[in-house]
Coordinates of C-alpha atoms in Angstrom, one line a residue:
Chain A
M165 CA 7.2 -9.0 -33.0
I166 CA 7.2 -12.3 -31.2
G167 CA 4.7 -15.0 -31.9
K168 CA 2.2 -15.9 -34.5
G169 CA 2.7 -14.0 -37.8
G170 CA 5.7 -12.1 -36.4
P171 CA 9.3 -12.4 -37.5
V172 CA 10.2 -14.3 -34.4
A173 CA 8.5 -17.7 -33.8
L174 CA 7.8 -18.7 -30.3
Q175 CA 8.1 -22.4 -30.7
P176 CA 6.2 -24.9 -28.5
P177 CA 8.3 -26.2 -25.6
Q178 CA 10.1 -29.5 -26.3
L179 CA 9.5 -31.7 -23.3
A180 CA 10.2 -35.1 -24.7
G181 CA 11.0 -37.6 -22.0
V182 CA 10.3 -35.4 -19.0
P183 CA 8.2 -37.0 -16.3
E184 CA 4.5 -35.9 -16.0
Y185 CA 5.0 -34.5 -12.5
V186 CA 8.0 -33.6 -10.5
F187 CA 8.5 -31.9 -7.2
C188 CA 10.4 -28.6 -7.2
D189 CA 9.7 -25.0 -6.4
P190 CA 7.2 -24.0 -9.1
D191 CA 7.4 -20.2 -8.3
R192 CA 11.1 -20.0 -8.6
L193 CA 11.2 -22.2 -11.7
R194 CA 8.5 -20.1 -13.3
G195 CA 10.3 -16.9 -12.5
I196 CA 13.6 -18.2 -14.0
L197 CA 12.0 -19.4 -17.2
L198 CA 10.0 -16.1 -17.6
N199 CA 13.2 -14.2 -17.1
L200 CA 15.0 -16.2 -19.7
Y201 CA 12.2 -15.9 -22.2
T202 CA 12.0 -12.2 -21.6
N203 CA 15.7 -11.8 -22.3
A204 CA 15.5 -13.9 -25.4
A205 CA 12.6 -11.8 -26.6
K206 CA 14.4 -8.6 -26.0
F207 CA 17.4 -9.5 -28.1
T208 CA 15.9 -11.6 -30.9
K209 CA 14.7 -9.8 -34.0
R210 CA 14.1 -12.8 -36.3
G211 CA 14.1 -16.6 -36.1
H212 CA 12.9 -18.4 -33.1
I213 CA 12.8 -18.8 -29.4
V214 CA 12.3 -22.3 -28.0
L215 CA 12.3 -24.0 -24.6
R216 CA 13.7 -27.5 -24.2
A217 CA 13.4 -29.5 -21.0
R218 CA 14.8 -33.0 -20.4
C219 CA 16.2 -35.3 -17.7
V220 CA 20.0 -35.4 -17.7
A221 CA 22.7 -37.1 -15.7
R222 CA 23.9 -35.3 -12.6
D223 CA 27.3 -34.3 -14.1
Y224 CA 25.9 -33.5 -17.6
T225 CA 26.8 -30.1 -19.1
P226 CA 25.3 -29.1 -22.4
P227 CA 28.1 -28.8 -25.0
A228 CA 28.5 -25.5 -26.8
P229 CA 28.5 -25.7 -30.6
A230 CA 31.7 -25.0 -32.4
G231 CA 32.6 -21.4 -32.5
Y232 CA 30.4 -20.5 -29.5
S233 CA 31.6 -19.1 -26.2
A234 CA 30.3 -20.6 -23.1
I235 CA 30.0 -19.9 -19.4
M236 CA 28.7 -22.0 -16.5
L237 CA 28.1 -21.1 -12.8
Q238 CA 27.2 -23.1 -9.8
P239 CA 25.8 -20.3 -7.6
S240 CA 25.9 -20.9 -3.9
Y241 CA 23.2 -19.6 -1.6
H242 CA 25.5 -19.0 1.3
P243 CA 26.7 -15.5 1.3
S244 CA 30.0 -16.5 3.0
S245 CA 31.0 -18.7 0.2
S246 CA 30.7 -18.9 -3.5
S247 CA 31.7 -21.5 -6.0
H248 CA 31.8 -21.4 -9.7
R249 CA 33.2 -23.2 -12.6
S250 CA 33.8 -21.3 -15.7
M251 CA 34.5 -23.0 -19.0
D252 CA 35.5 -19.8 -20.6
M253 CA 36.4 -16.9 -18.5
S254 CA 36.2 -16.5 -14.7
S255 CA 32.9 -14.9 -13.9
C256 CA 32.3 -15.6 -10.3
V257 CA 29.0 -14.4 -8.8
V258 CA 30.2 -13.3 -5.4
L259 CA 27.2 -12.0 -3.5
T260 CA 28.6 -9.5 -1.1
P261 CA 26.4 -8.2 1.7
P262 CA 26.0 -4.4 1.6
A263 CA 28.4 -2.3 3.7
A264 CA 27.3 -1.7 7.2
D265 CA 26.6 2.0 6.7
Q266 CA 23.7 2.4 9.0
P267 CA 24.1 3.7 12.5
Q268 CA 23.0 1.4 15.3
G269 CA 19.9 2.3 17.1
S270 CA 16.4 3.0 16.2
M271 CA 15.4 4.2 12.8
S272 CA 12.8 6.8 12.2
R273 CA 10.0 6.1 9.8
A274 CA 11.6 8.5 7.4
E275 CA 14.8 6.6 7.4
V276 CA 13.1 3.4 6.8
L277 CA 11.3 4.8 3.8
Q278 CA 14.4 6.5 2.5
T279 CA 15.4 5.2 -0.9
A280 CA 18.7 3.5 -1.1
A281 CA 21.4 5.7 -2.5
A282 CA 23.0 3.0 -4.5
P283 CA 22.0 -0.4 -5.7
V284 CA 22.9 -3.0 -3.2
A285 CA 23.9 -6.5 -4.0
A286 CA 21.5 -8.4 -1.8
A287 CA 22.4 -11.8 -0.4
P288 CA 20.6 -14.6 -2.1
A289 CA 17.4 -15.8 -0.5
A290 CA 17.7 -18.9 1.7
A291 CA 16.0 -22.1 0.7
D292 CA 12.3 -21.7 1.6
D293 CA 11.7 -23.8 4.7
S294 CA 8.0 -24.1 4.1
D295 CA 7.5 -25.1 0.6
S296 CA 8.7 -28.7 0.5
S297 CA 8.3 -29.8 4.1
N298 CA 4.6 -30.5 3.7
L299 CA 5.3 -33.1 1.1
E300 CA 6.0 -36.8 1.6
P301 CA 9.7 -37.8 1.4
P302 CA 10.7 -37.9 -2.2
Q303 CA 11.5 -41.2 -3.7
Q304 CA 13.9 -40.3 -6.4
Q305 CA 15.9 -37.3 -7.4
Q306 CA 16.4 -36.4 -11.1
Q307 CA 18.3 -33.6 -12.7
Q308 CA 16.1 -31.6 -15.0
Q309 CA 17.7 -29.4 -17.6
F310 CA 16.0 -26.4 -19.2
E311 CA 17.3 -24.5 -22.2
V312 CA 16.0 -21.3 -23.8
E313 CA 17.5 -21.0 -27.2
D314 CA 17.2 -18.0 -29.4
T315 CA 18.5 -16.8 -32.7
G316 CA 19.2 -13.3 -31.5
V317 CA 22.1 -11.0 -31.7
G318 CA 24.4 -13.3 -29.6
I319 CA 26.9 -12.3 -27.0
T320 CA 30.6 -11.8 -27.3
R321 CA 33.0 -13.8 -25.2
D322 CA 33.7 -10.7 -23.0
G323 CA 30.0 -10.1 -22.6
L324 CA 29.4 -13.7 -21.4
A325 CA 32.0 -13.2 -18.7
T326 CA 29.9 -10.6 -16.8
L327 CA 26.5 -11.9 -17.9
F328 CA 25.1 -13.0 -14.5
R329 CA 26.2 -9.9 -12.7
E330 CA 23.8 -7.2 -11.7
Y331 CA 23.3 -4.1 -13.7
V332 CA 25.3 -5.2 -16.7
Q333 CA 24.8 -2.5 -19.2
G334 CA 25.0 -3.6 -22.8
T335 CA 27.3 -1.8 -25.2
D336 CA 26.4 -1.1 -28.7
D337 CA 28.5 -4.0 -29.8
E338 CA 27.0 -6.5 -27.5
M339 CA 23.4 -5.6 -27.5
C340 CA 21.2 -5.0 -30.4
K341 CA 20.0 -1.8 -31.9
P342 CA 17.6 0.1 -32.1
R343 CA 16.1 -1.4 -29.0
T344 CA 16.8 0.2 -25.6
R345 CA 20.4 0.2 -24.6
G346 CA 19.4 -1.5 -21.3
G347 CA 21.4 -4.5 -20.6
T348 CA 20.5 -7.5 -18.6
G349 CA 19.9 -5.5 -15.4
L350 CA 18.9 -7.6 -12.5
G351 CA 17.2 -10.4 -14.3
L352 CA 20.0 -12.9 -15.0
S353 CA 21.7 -12.1 -11.7
I354 CA 18.4 -13.0 -10.0
C355 CA 18.1 -16.1 -12.2
S356 CA 21.5 -17.3 -11.0
K357 CA 20.6 -16.7 -7.4
Q358 CA 17.3 -18.6 -7.8
V359 CA 19.1 -21.5 -9.5
G360 CA 21.5 -21.4 -6.6
V361 CA 18.7 -21.7 -4.1
L362 CA 17.3 -24.6 -6.1
G363 CA 20.7 -26.3 -5.8
G364 CA 21.4 -26.1 -9.5
V365 CA 23.8 -24.9 -12.2
I366 CA 23.3 -22.2 -14.7
G367 CA 25.1 -21.3 -17.9
A368 CA 24.9 -20.0 -21.4
H369 CA 26.6 -20.4 -24.7
S370 CA 26.4 -17.9 -27.5
C371 CA 27.9 -16.7 -30.7
R372 CA 27.7 -13.2 -32.0
G373 CA 25.3 -12.9 -34.8
H374 CA 23.9 -16.5 -34.4
G375 CA 22.1 -16.5 -31.1
S376 CA 22.3 -17.8 -27.6
T377 CA 21.2 -20.6 -25.4
F378 CA 20.6 -20.0 -21.7
W379 CA 20.3 -23.2 -19.7
F380 CA 20.1 -24.3 -16.2
K381 CA 20.0 -27.7 -14.5
I382 CA 18.2 -28.3 -11.2
P383 CA 17.5 -31.3 -9.0
T384 CA 13.9 -32.3 -8.9
Y385 CA 12.1 -35.2 -7.2
M386 CA 9.8 -37.8 -8.6
R387 CA 6.2 -37.9 -7.3
P388 CA 5.8 -40.4 -4.5
S389 CA 3.0 -43.0 -4.6
R390 CA -0.4 -42.0 -3.2
S391 CA -1.0 -42.9 0.4
N392 CA -3.9 -42.9 2.9
S393 CA -7.4 -41.7 2.3
S394 CA -7.8 -39.5 5.4
S395 CA -8.6 -35.9 4.9
L396 CA -5.0 -35.0 5.6
G397 CA -3.9 -37.6 3.1
K398 CA -6.5 -36.4 0.5
Q399 CA -5.3 -32.9 1.0
Q400 CA -1.7 -33.9 0.4
Q401 CA -2.8 -35.6 -2.8
Q402 CA -4.5 -32.5 -3.9
Q403 CA -1.5 -30.3 -3.0
Q404 CA 0.7 -32.8 -4.9
E405 CA -1.5 -32.4 -7.9
Q406 CA -0.7 -28.8 -7.8
S407 CA 3.0 -29.4 -8.1
L408 CA 4.5 -28.2 -11.4
S409 CA 3.2 -30.2 -14.3
L410 CA 5.9 -29.9 -16.9
D411 CA 3.6 -30.4 -19.8
G412 CA 1.6 -27.4 -18.6
R413 CA -1.6 -29.2 -17.8
A414 CA -3.7 -27.5 -15.2
P415 CA -5.2 -29.4 -12.3
P416 CA -8.9 -30.3 -12.6
A417 CA -11.3 -27.4 -12.0
L418 CA -12.8 -27.2 -8.5
D419 CA -16.5 -27.4 -7.7
T420 CA -16.8 -24.9 -4.9
A421 CA -20.6 -24.8 -4.9
R422 CA -20.6 -26.8 -1.7
L423 CA -18.9 -24.0 0.1
V424 CA -21.4 -21.3 -0.8
G425 CA -23.4 -20.0 2.2
R426 CA -21.3 -21.9 4.7
R427 CA -20.0 -20.1 7.7
V428 CA -16.3 -20.2 8.5
L429 CA -14.5 -19.1 11.6
L430 CA -11.1 -17.7 10.7
A431 CA -8.7 -17.6 13.7
E432 CA -5.8 -15.4 12.7
D433 CA -4.1 -12.6 14.5
N434 CA -2.2 -10.9 11.6
L435 CA -4.3 -8.2 10.1
I436 CA -2.8 -8.6 6.6
N437 CA -3.3 -12.4 6.6
Q438 CA -6.8 -11.9 7.9
T439 CA -7.6 -9.4 5.1
V440 CA -6.4 -11.7 2.4
A441 CA -7.9 -14.9 3.8
R442 CA -11.2 -13.2 4.5
K443 CA -11.3 -12.0 0.9
M444 CA -10.5 -15.5 -0.4
L445 CA -13.2 -17.1 1.7
S446 CA -15.8 -14.4 0.7
S447 CA -14.9 -15.0 -3.0
L448 CA -15.8 -18.6 -2.4
G449 CA -19.2 -17.5 -1.1
M450 CA -18.6 -18.2 2.5
H451 CA -19.6 -16.1 5.5
V452 CA -16.5 -15.3 7.6
E453 CA -16.2 -14.5 11.3
V454 CA -12.7 -13.6 12.5
A455 CA -11.2 -14.4 15.9
V456 CA -7.8 -12.9 16.7
N457 CA -6.6 -15.6 18.9
G458 CA -7.3 -19.2 20.0
L459 CA -9.3 -18.2 23.0
E460 CA -11.6 -16.0 20.9
A461 CA -12.0 -18.9 18.5
L462 CA -13.0 -21.2 21.4
H463 CA -15.5 -18.7 22.7
A464 CA -17.0 -18.2 19.2
V465 CA -17.5 -22.0 18.8
Q466 CA -19.1 -22.2 22.3
R467 CA -21.3 -19.2 21.6
T468 CA -22.7 -20.5 18.3
A469 CA -23.3 -23.9 19.9
A470 CA -25.2 -22.2 22.6
Q471 CA -27.2 -20.2 20.1
Q472 CA -27.9 -23.4 18.2
Q473 CA -29.2 -25.2 21.3
Q474 CA -31.4 -22.2 22.1
Q475 CA -32.9 -22.3 18.6
Q476 CA -33.6 -25.9 18.9
L477 CA -35.4 -25.4 22.2
T478 CA -37.6 -22.5 20.8
P479 CA -39.9 -22.9 17.8
A480 CA -38.6 -21.4 14.6
T481 CA -40.2 -18.0 13.9
S482 CA -39.1 -17.7 10.3
S483 CA -38.3 -20.1 7.5
S484 CA -34.8 -21.3 7.7
S485 CA -32.4 -21.0 4.8
S486 CA -31.3 -24.4 3.7
T487 CA -27.6 -25.3 4.1
D488 CA -25.7 -28.4 3.7
D489 CA -25.0 -28.7 7.4
N490 CA -26.1 -31.8 9.1
T491 CA -28.6 -31.9 12.0
S492 CA -27.2 -31.9 15.5
N493 CA -26.2 -35.1 17.3
N494 CA -26.0 -35.6 21.0
K495 CA -22.7 -33.8 21.4
P496 CA -22.8 -30.0 21.5
D497 CA -22.0 -29.5 17.9
S498 CA -21.6 -26.3 16.0
S499 CA -22.9 -27.8 12.7
G500 CA -26.5 -28.2 13.7
A501 CA -29.7 -27.1 12.0
A502 CA -29.8 -24.1 9.8
A503 CA -30.5 -20.6 11.1
S504 CA -32.1 -17.8 9.4
T505 CA -29.2 -15.3 9.0
P506 CA -25.5 -16.0 8.4
A507 CA -24.7 -14.7 11.9
E508 CA -26.9 -17.3 13.4
Q509 CA -25.7 -20.1 11.4
P510 CA -23.3 -22.6 13.0
F511 CA -19.8 -22.7 11.8
S512 CA -19.2 -25.3 9.2
I513 CA -15.5 -25.2 9.6
V514 CA -12.7 -23.5 11.5
L515 CA -9.5 -22.2 9.8
M516 CA -6.9 -22.0 12.6
D517 CA -3.6 -20.2 12.6
M518 CA -1.1 -21.9 14.8
A519 CA 1.0 -19.1 16.3
M520 CA -1.4 -16.7 18.0
P521 CA -1.1 -14.6 21.2
V522 CA -3.1 -15.5 24.3
M523 CA -3.9 -19.0 23.0
G524 CA -2.3 -20.7 20.1
G525 CA -4.0 -22.9 17.5
V526 CA -3.1 -26.2 18.9
E527 CA -4.3 -25.4 22.4
S528 CA -7.5 -23.9 21.0
T529 CA -8.2 -27.0 19.0
Q530 CA -7.6 -29.3 22.0
Q531 CA -10.0 -27.2 24.1
I532 CA -12.6 -27.3 21.3
R533 CA -12.3 -31.0 21.0
S534 CA -12.3 -31.7 24.7
Q535 CA -15.7 -29.8 24.9
G536 CA -17.1 -32.2 22.4
F537 CA -17.2 -30.0 19.3
N538 CA -16.4 -32.1 16.3
L539 CA -16.6 -29.5 13.5
P540 CA -13.7 -29.6 11.0
I541 CA -10.7 -27.6 11.9
V542 CA -8.0 -26.9 9.3
A543 CA -4.6 -25.5 10.4
M544 CA -3.2 -22.6 8.4
T545 CA 0.4 -22.0 9.3
A546 CA 3.7 -20.9 8.1
N547 CA 5.3 -23.7 10.1
A548 CA 5.0 -26.7 7.9
S549 CA 7.3 -29.3 9.2
D550 CA 6.3 -33.0 9.8
K551 CA 6.4 -32.3 13.5
D552 CA 3.9 -29.5 13.1
R553 CA 1.6 -31.7 11.1
D554 CA 1.8 -34.4 13.6
E555 CA 1.0 -32.0 16.4
C556 CA -2.0 -30.7 14.5
A557 CA -3.3 -34.2 13.9
A558 CA -2.8 -35.1 17.5
A559 CA -4.7 -32.0 18.6
G560 CA -7.6 -33.1 16.5
M561 CA -7.2 -31.0 13.4
N562 CA -8.6 -32.4 10.2
G563 CA -6.5 -30.6 7.6
F564 CA -3.3 -28.7 7.2
L565 CA -2.5 -25.7 4.9
S566 CA 0.9 -24.1 4.5
K567 CA 1.0 -20.4 4.2
P568 CA 0.8 -18.5 2.0
V569 CA -2.3 -20.1 0.8
L570 CA -3.6 -19.8 -2.7
R571 CA -7.3 -19.6 -3.3
D572 CA -7.5 -23.0 -5.0
Q573 CA -5.5 -24.7 -2.3
L574 CA -7.7 -23.2 0.3
A575 CA -10.9 -24.3 -1.5
R576 CA -9.5 -27.9 -1.9
A577 CA -8.6 -28.1 1.8
L578 CA -12.0 -26.9 2.9
L579 CA -13.8 -29.2 0.5
A580 CA -11.7 -32.2 1.6
A581 CA -12.3 -31.5 5.3
L582 CA -16.0 -30.9 4.8
E583 CA -16.5 -34.0 2.6
D584 CA -15.0 -36.2 5.4
Y585 CA -17.1 -34.5 8.1
D586 CA -20.4 -34.4 6.1
G587 CA -19.9 -38.1 5.3
T588 CA -19.3 -39.0 8.9
Q589 CA -22.3 -37.0 10.0
Q590 CA -24.6 -38.6 7.5
Q591 CA -23.5 -42.1 8.6
Q592 CA -24.2 -41.2 12.2
Q593 CA -27.6 -39.8 11.3
Q594 CA -28.5 -42.9 9.4
Q595 CA -27.4 -45.1 12.2
S596 CA -29.5 -43.2 14.7
E597 CA -32.5 -43.4 12.5
Q598 CA -32.3 -47.2 12.2
Chain B
M258 CA 0.6 0.7 -23.6
A259 CA -2.7 0.7 -21.8
L260 CA -2.5 1.4 -18.0
L261 CA -3.7 -2.0 -17.1
E262 CA -1.1 -3.7 -19.3
Q263 CA 1.6 -1.5 -17.7
Q264 CA 0.4 -2.6 -14.3
L265 CA 0.5 -6.3 -15.3
E266 CA 3.8 -5.9 -17.0
L267 CA 5.2 -4.3 -13.8
V268 CA 4.0 -7.2 -11.7
K269 CA 5.3 -9.8 -14.2
C270 CA 8.7 -8.2 -14.1
M271 CA 8.7 -8.2 -10.3
Q272 CA 7.7 -11.8 -10.4
A273 CA 10.4 -12.7 -12.8
E274 CA 12.9 -10.9 -10.6
G275 CA 11.9 -12.9 -7.6
I276 CA 10.6 -9.9 -5.7
L277 CA 7.0 -11.0 -5.9
D278 CA 5.4 -14.3 -6.4
D279 CA 2.0 -15.8 -7.5
Q280 CA 0.4 -14.7 -4.3
F281 CA 0.3 -11.1 -5.6
S282 CA -1.4 -12.2 -8.7
Q283 CA -4.0 -13.9 -6.4
L284 CA -4.7 -10.5 -4.8
I285 CA -5.2 -8.9 -8.2
Q286 CA -7.6 -11.7 -9.1
L287 CA -9.5 -11.3 -5.8
Q288 CA -10.2 -7.7 -6.5
D289 CA -13.7 -7.2 -7.8
E290 CA -16.6 -4.8 -7.9
S291 CA -17.5 -5.4 -4.3
N292 CA -14.0 -4.4 -3.2
P293 CA -12.4 -2.4 -6.1
D294 CA -9.5 -1.2 -3.9
F295 CA -8.6 -4.5 -2.4
V296 CA -5.1 -4.6 -3.7
K297 CA -4.5 -1.0 -2.6
E298 CA -5.9 -1.8 0.8
V299 CA -3.7 -4.8 1.3
V300 CA -0.5 -3.1 0.0
E301 CA -1.0 0.0 2.2
L302 CA -1.7 -2.2 5.2
Y303 CA 1.5 -4.1 4.5
F304 CA 3.6 -0.9 4.0
D305 CA 2.3 0.5 7.3
D306 CA 2.8 -2.7 9.2
S307 CA 6.2 -3.3 7.7
V308 CA 7.6 0.1 8.6
G309 CA 6.6 -0.4 12.2
K310 CA 8.1 -3.9 12.3
I311 CA 11.4 -2.8 10.7
E312 CA 11.7 0.0 13.2
K313 CA 11.0 -2.4 16.1
V314 CA 13.6 -4.9 14.8
Y315 CA 16.2 -2.1 14.7
Q316 CA 15.3 -1.1 18.2
L317 CA 15.7 -4.6 19.5
L318 CA 19.0 -5.2 17.8
S319 CA 20.4 -1.9 19.1
S320 CA 20.3 -3.3 22.6
P321 CA 23.5 -4.8 23.9
T322 CA 21.5 -7.9 24.9
P323 CA 18.8 -8.2 22.2
D324 CA 15.6 -10.1 23.1
Y325 CA 15.9 -12.7 20.4
D326 CA 12.6 -14.3 21.3
E327 CA 10.7 -11.1 20.8
L328 CA 12.7 -10.4 17.7
D329 CA 11.9 -13.9 16.4
Q330 CA 8.2 -13.3 17.0
I331 CA 8.2 -10.0 15.1
V332 CA 10.1 -11.5 12.2
H333 CA 7.7 -14.5 12.1
Q334 CA 4.8 -12.1 11.8
F335 CA 6.7 -10.0 9.2
K336 CA 7.4 -13.2 7.2
G337 CA 3.8 -14.2 7.3
S338 CA 2.5 -10.8 6.1
S339 CA 5.1 -10.6 3.4
A340 CA 4.1 -14.1 2.2
S341 CA 0.5 -13.1 2.2
L342 CA 1.2 -10.1 0.0
G343 CA 3.5 -12.1 -2.3
A344 CA 6.6 -10.3 -1.2
T345 CA 8.6 -13.5 -1.6
Y346 CA 12.1 -12.1 -1.4
I347 CA 11.4 -10.3 1.9
A348 CA 9.8 -13.4 3.2
Q349 CA 12.9 -15.4 2.3
L350 CA 15.1 -12.9 4.1
C351 CA 12.8 -13.1 7.1
I352 CA 13.4 -16.9 7.2
K353 CA 17.2 -16.2 7.3
L354 CA 16.7 -13.6 9.9
R355 CA 14.8 -16.1 12.1
E356 CA 17.7 -18.5 11.8
G357 CA 20.0 -15.7 13.0
C358 CA 17.7 -15.0 15.9
Q359 CA 17.6 -18.7 16.8
Q360 CA 21.4 -18.8 16.7
Q361 CA 21.5 -15.4 18.6
N362 CA 23.9 -14.2 16.0
A363 CA 23.7 -10.4 16.3
A364 CA 26.0 -9.6 13.4
A365 CA 24.1 -11.8 11.0
C366 CA 20.8 -10.4 12.2
Q367 CA 22.0 -6.8 11.6
Q368 CA 23.2 -7.6 8.2
L369 CA 19.9 -9.3 7.3
V370 CA 17.9 -6.4 8.7
L371 CA 19.8 -4.1 6.4
Q372 CA 19.0 -6.3 3.4
I373 CA 15.3 -6.5 4.5
R374 CA 15.2 -2.7 4.7
E375 CA 16.7 -2.4 1.2
A376 CA 14.4 -5.0 -0.2
F377 CA 11.4 -3.3 1.4
V378 CA 12.4 0.1 0.0
Q379 CA 12.7 -1.4 -3.4
L380 CA 9.4 -3.2 -3.2
K381 CA 7.6 -0.1 -1.9
G382 CA 9.0 2.0 -4.8
R383 CA 7.8 -0.5 -7.4
L384 CA 4.4 -1.0 -5.7
D385 CA 4.0 2.8 -5.4
V386 CA 4.3 2.9 -9.2
Y387 CA 1.7 0.1 -9.4
L388 CA -0.7 2.0 -7.2
Q389 CA -0.2 5.2 -9.2
L390 CA -1.0 3.4 -12.4
D391 CA -4.0 2.0 -10.7
K392 CA -5.2 5.4 -9.6
Q393 CA -4.8 6.8 -13.1
R394 CA -6.6 3.8 -14.6
T395 CA -9.6 4.0 -12.2
G396 CA -9.6 7.8 -11.9
G397 CA -9.4 7.4 -8.1

């Protein structure tokens, strides 16, 4: 049993000297570490498992203790090439694409759903083009090394040689008894691929009967200095604060009470994205209306503004529910006085996908702004380059979210955009009252 | 092991293997009493949608002169829905496939579509297990 009171102590991570925040790919990093921990737990009956992380020089390689065998790989994420350096035995991870065994032409649904006959060595995933491009340019690169050390059964020299290959099945000599005979399966192979995508190096050293240390080294980037205080800038700060904190501290809790009862227009054509986003927004207490393209979004904004003006012209027939929305100004504005039902409330904010049929997000925003509607509009998009951000800002958008969006990120972006907007509205109201 | 633990263990393994990412955990957290089948709903929507998209991509690539613009749009959509589900490996392959479309590299595209298909079959198999466990747990 691992952990408190068990024969295997899960020691606290040793993070001495690592920076408080760095930029990298937290999902991949988390996946690699979880995999290494899981492997260590599988093959350790007594003693300890510990994670160490530290900054190292670019060309640093952890030395193996005397009597230990070692292996090191520098996985490449281009399927056409592979590179490795082996300190012990050659163990090149060559990721070969599957044989072209499928006939050309259309596939029936049954063929698509047919289970593969044999395991296929999939090409490594490309570097994600959306994760890092919404960050400011990094100031400094650092190599971070992570080691998971265990006092498990250890691995023989021969075993190390094939360690990072898929479906390595452990022999009785190499893997412990009486646990399952399953070897490392896909886990370490995937780790090496993920390290390759991160531009790093992975390795291990081990001694039969003494234990193993699995390590990897990846480039990370230091956190840039804080910049402007615009909504887009604030949102960037908030997203930066969600970058992996190596000491495990969680970002500050969100106060989403300001979102409860607000009405949001979600402009998104993809049904799955709609379903997920709608659920996230509902879970934040917001009322959601969906538009499937930019033109529908424009019409929805126009419609609610017209309803708003109509209500202002006719006496209220029932008590209005209070909202945080500001009273209307001279411009036709969708964030006017409160209405009695969610469907009659003006939109507090628009979440706008960029790539939609009929009319895209940028054009829709331009139209909305040109007609004088100044409610906050936040872009939600898979395209997260600087060029896209600039285009969104130029069109009049107030915020920018890269898909896939986590709930907290969504809430932060909405709060930031609304804070700016509500503040501006209050100022205008005060000025008009003076 | 309790059924819920089995489900969570399955998800953790898939996340460790890079097949799923945190987004799937988000979907699980979003499921509540008001929508107790939310994860099932999204997963089944995704399966249905993906099969159609993979079929369409094969169709387009079978042409002697594939319409790479249309192909790119479909793959962009597929990438988006994969990312929304948390199917990160498929999303990554879609990124590569989009690059192939932009380069109009038919061979690379065909290779990647094969990989996407394999990855989808693997994902579906594992998520079918997840849904089975969910059905047993909820008695649905």
